[in-house]
PDB file of C-alpha atoms in Angstrom:
ATOM      1  CA  GLU D 263      87.529  98.922 183.757  1.00 91.00           C
ATOM      2  CA  VAL D 264      86.872  95.298 181.934  1.00 92.00           C
ATOM      3  CA  GLN D 265      90.297  94.589 181.100  1.00 95.00           C
ATOM      4  CA  LEU D 266      91.377  91.811 178.224  1.00 97.00           C
ATOM      5  CA  GLU D 267      95.137  91.459 177.533  1.00 97.00           C
ATOM      6  CA  GLU D 268      95.701  88.763 175.050  1.00 98.00           C
ATOM      7  CA  SER D 269      99.269  86.703 174.552  1.00 98.00           C
ATOM      8  CA  GLY D 270     101.167  83.851 173.277  1.00 98.00           C
ATOM      9  CA  GLY D 271     100.432  84.816 169.175  1.00 98.00           C
ATOM     10  CA  GLY D 272     104.000  84.208 167.130  1.00 97.00           C
ATOM     11  CA  LEU D 273     105.454  83.181 163.862  1.00 98.00           C
ATOM     12  CA  VAL D 274     104.176  79.570 162.910  1.00 98.00           C
ATOM     13  CA  GLN D 275     105.283  76.720 161.304  1.00 98.00           C
ATOM     14  CA  PRO D 276     101.800  75.337 159.158  1.00 98.00           C
ATOM     15  CA  GLY D 277     101.156  72.164 160.970  1.00 98.00           C
ATOM     16  CA  GLY D 278     101.395  74.467 164.126  1.00 98.00           C
ATOM     17  CA  SER D 279     100.964  75.032 167.099  1.00 98.00           C
ATOM     18  CA  LEU D 280     100.110  77.712 169.713  1.00 98.00           C
ATOM     19  CA  ARG D 281      98.134  78.458 172.641  1.00 98.00           C
ATOM     20  CA  LEU D 282      96.837  82.154 173.569  1.00 98.00           C
ATOM     21  CA  SER D 283      95.954  83.632 176.877  1.00 98.00           C
ATOM     22  CA  CYS D 284      93.750  86.356 178.118  1.00 98.00           C
ATOM     23  CA  LEU D 285      94.749  87.799 181.114  1.00 98.00           C
ATOM     24  CA  THR D 286      91.120  89.403 182.289  1.00 97.00           C
ATOM     25  CA  SER D 287      90.038  91.664 185.043  1.00 96.00           C
ATOM     26  CA  GLY D 288      87.378  94.391 185.508  1.00 95.00           C
ATOM     27  CA  PHE D 289      84.069  91.792 185.863  1.00 95.00           C
ATOM     28  CA  GLU D 290      83.449  88.870 187.198  1.00 96.00           C
ATOM     29  CA  PHE D 291      85.148  86.885 185.552  1.00 96.00           C
ATOM     30  CA  ASN D 292      83.494  83.178 186.601  1.00 96.00           C
ATOM     31  CA  TRP D 293      80.020  84.655 185.460  1.00 96.00           C
ATOM     32  CA  ALA D 294      80.026  85.451 181.797  1.00 96.00           C
ATOM     33  CA  TRP D 295      80.426  84.031 179.173  1.00 97.00           C
ATOM     34  CA  MET D 296      83.343  84.895 176.920  1.00 97.00           C
ATOM     35  CA  SER D 297      84.790  84.402 173.468  1.00 97.00           C
ATOM     36  CA  TRP D 298      87.408  84.656 170.767  1.00 98.00           C
ATOM     37  CA  VAL D 299      87.147  86.741 167.569  1.00 98.00           C
ATOM     38  CA  ARG D 300      89.700  87.332 164.995  1.00 98.00           C
ATOM     39  CA  GLN D 301      90.857  89.740 162.122  1.00 97.00           C
ATOM     40  CA  ALA D 302      93.001  89.045 158.990  1.00 97.00           C
ATOM     41  CA  PRO D 303      95.109  91.668 157.507  1.00 94.00           C
ATOM     42  CA  GLY D 304      92.763  93.162 155.564  1.00 95.00           C
ATOM     43  CA  LYS D 305      89.042  91.551 156.794  1.00 96.00           C
ATOM     44  CA  GLY D 306      86.763  92.106 158.796  1.00 96.00           C
ATOM     45  CA  LEU D 307      86.203  90.677 162.421  1.00 96.00           C
ATOM     46  CA  GLU D 308      85.413  86.748 162.383  1.00 97.00           C
ATOM     47  CA  TRP D 309      83.981  85.123 165.191  1.00 97.00           C
ATOM     48  CA  VAL D 310      85.814  82.029 166.186  1.00 98.00           C
ATOM     49  CA  SER D 311      84.934  80.126 169.581  1.00 98.00           C
ATOM     50  CA  THR D 312      83.019  80.235 172.901  1.00 98.00           C
ATOM     51  CA  ILE D 313      82.975  79.370 175.817  1.00 98.00           C
ATOM     52  CA  SER D 314      79.965  79.396 178.656  1.00 97.00           C
ATOM     53  CA  SER D 315      80.860  80.967 181.773  1.00 97.00           C
ATOM     54  CA  SER D 316      80.952  77.353 183.652  1.00 96.00           C
ATOM     55  CA  ALA D 317      82.725  76.341 180.498  1.00 96.00           C
ATOM     56  CA  SER D 318      79.607  72.936 179.809  1.00 97.00           C
ATOM     57  CA  THR D 319      79.253  74.455 176.282  1.00 97.00           C
ATOM     58  CA  THR D 320      81.554  75.693 173.713  1.00 98.00           C
ATOM     59  CA  HIS D 321      80.992  76.764 170.100  1.00 97.00           C
ATOM     60  CA  TYR D 322      83.240  76.968 167.298  1.00 98.00           C
ATOM     61  CA  ALA D 323      83.511  78.507 163.678  1.00 98.00           C
ATOM     62  CA  ASP D 324      83.044  75.681 160.832  1.00 97.00           C
ATOM     63  CA  SER D 325      86.376  77.217 159.474  1.00 97.00           C
ATOM     64  CA  VAL D 326      87.938  75.716 162.944  1.00 98.00           C
ATOM     65  CA  LYS D 327      86.268  72.890 164.103  1.00 98.00           C
ATOM     66  CA  GLY D 328      89.200  70.137 165.334  1.00 97.00           C
ATOM     67  CA  ARG D 329      91.498  72.232 165.138  1.00 98.00           C
ATOM     68  CA  PHE D 330      91.125  74.909 168.185  1.00 98.00           C
ATOM     69  CA  THR D 331      89.947  73.778 171.345  1.00 98.00           C
ATOM     70  CA  ILE D 332      88.403  76.914 174.367  1.00 98.00           C
ATOM     71  CA  SER D 333      88.770  76.557 177.854  1.00 98.00           C
ATOM     72  CA  ARG D 334      88.959  78.993 180.913  1.00 98.00           C
ATOM     73  CA  ASP D 335      90.245  78.658 184.052  1.00 98.00           C
ATOM     74  CA  ASN D 336      88.182  80.285 185.988  1.00 97.00           C
ATOM     75  CA  PRO D 337      90.048  81.186 189.511  1.00 96.00           C
ATOM     76  CA  ASN D 338      92.968  83.333 187.640  1.00 97.00           C
ATOM     77  CA  LYS D 339      90.151  84.442 185.529  1.00 97.00           C
ATOM     78  CA  THR D 340      91.613  83.644 181.888  1.00 98.00           C
ATOM     79  CA  LEU D 341      90.341  82.263 178.717  1.00 98.00           C
ATOM     80  CA  TYR D 342      92.752  80.543 176.077  1.00 98.00           C
ATOM     81  CA  LEU D 343      92.415  78.954 173.384  1.00 98.00           C
ATOM     82  CA  GLN D 344      94.756  76.294 171.839  1.00 98.00           C
ATOM     83  CA  LEU D 345      95.051  76.189 167.515  1.00 98.00           C
ATOM     84  CA  ASN D 346      96.471  73.220 166.764  1.00 98.00           C
ATOM     85  CA  SER D 347      96.901  72.016 162.967  1.00 98.00           C
ATOM     86  CA  LEU D 348      97.129  75.796 162.187  1.00 98.00           C
ATOM     87  CA  LYS D 349      97.286  76.881 158.215  1.00 98.00           C
ATOM     88  CA  THR D 350      98.854  79.962 156.485  1.00 97.00           C
ATOM     89  CA  GLU D 351      94.572  80.811 156.610  1.00 97.00           C
ATOM     90  CA  ASP D 352      94.414  81.262 160.252  1.00 98.00           C
ATOM     91  CA  THR D 353      97.433  84.308 160.310  1.00 98.00           C
ATOM     92  CA  ALA D 354      95.626  86.590 162.209  1.00 98.00           C
ATOM     93  CA  THR D 355      94.590  89.313 164.893  1.00 98.00           C
ATOM     94  CA  TYR D 356      93.159  87.583 167.928  1.00 98.00           C
ATOM     95  CA  TYR D 357      91.152  88.974 170.123  1.00 98.00           C
ATOM     96  CA  CYS D 358      89.368  87.754 173.794  1.00 96.00           C
ATOM     97  CA  VAL D 359      85.813  89.634 174.198  1.00 96.00           C
ATOM     98  CA  ASN D 360      83.401  90.238 177.092  1.00 94.00           C
ATOM     99  CA  SER D 361      80.758  88.533 175.363  1.00 91.00           C
ATOM    100  CA  PRO D 362      78.371  85.430 174.344  1.00 91.00           C
ATOM    101  CA  ARG D 363      78.612  84.664 170.482  1.00 90.00           C
ATOM    102  CA  SER D 364      76.044  86.640 169.722  1.00 88.00           C
ATOM    103  CA  THR D 365      77.308  90.154 170.586  1.00 89.00           C
ATOM    104  CA  ALA D 366      80.947  88.784 170.366  1.00 90.00           C
ATOM    105  CA  LEU D 367      82.267  91.211 167.004  1.00 89.00           C
ATOM    106  CA  THR D 368      80.722  94.606 169.160  1.00 90.00           C
ATOM    107  CA  GLY D 369      82.014  93.515 172.468  1.00 85.00           C
ATOM    108  CA  PRO D 370      85.079  95.452 174.258  1.00 85.00           C
ATOM    109  CA  ARG D 371      87.629  93.545 173.648  1.00 87.00           C
ATOM    110  CA  GLY D 372      91.419  94.007 174.287  1.00 88.00           C
ATOM    111  CA  ARG D 373      94.441  94.733 172.094  1.00 94.00           C
ATOM    112  CA  GLY D 374      94.928  91.405 170.674  1.00 97.00           C
ATOM    113  CA  THR D 375      97.637  89.276 169.890  1.00 98.00           C
ATOM    114  CA  LEU D 376      99.171  88.271 166.532  1.00 98.00           C
ATOM    115  CA  VAL D 377      99.568  84.685 164.896  1.00 98.00           C
ATOM    116  CA  THR D 378     101.694  84.635 161.429  1.00 98.00           C
ATOM    117  CA  VAL D 379     100.846  80.682 159.476  1.00 98.00           C
ATOM    118  CA  SER D 380     104.081  80.516 157.339  1.00 97.00           C
ATOM    119  CA  SER D 381     106.759  78.643 155.718  1.00 94.00           C
TER     120      SER D 381
END
């Protein structure tokens, strides 16, 4: 069974930083393309970023490019998302997904971690 457990969210002021983690189990993490998606209050799911199995390829939504960094620790089966220069519009529940970009919005995800950007 695929299990994805996100953590690291919280309340942060605009301009601040957070590091999200996603601990995984139940599948071959080392071979999986992984993604982050988010859902702002009252809105639909939005793709954020994707990383290849070897971490050699990364993709970002235009809205987060240059501010967010996706990474992974294959031996520990953990996915990360570094969030810098946070804006109020980044407020959302963030989910990691065991999927490449093409299916990230429909792939299995965990319970998510809430990021609130507010002064």
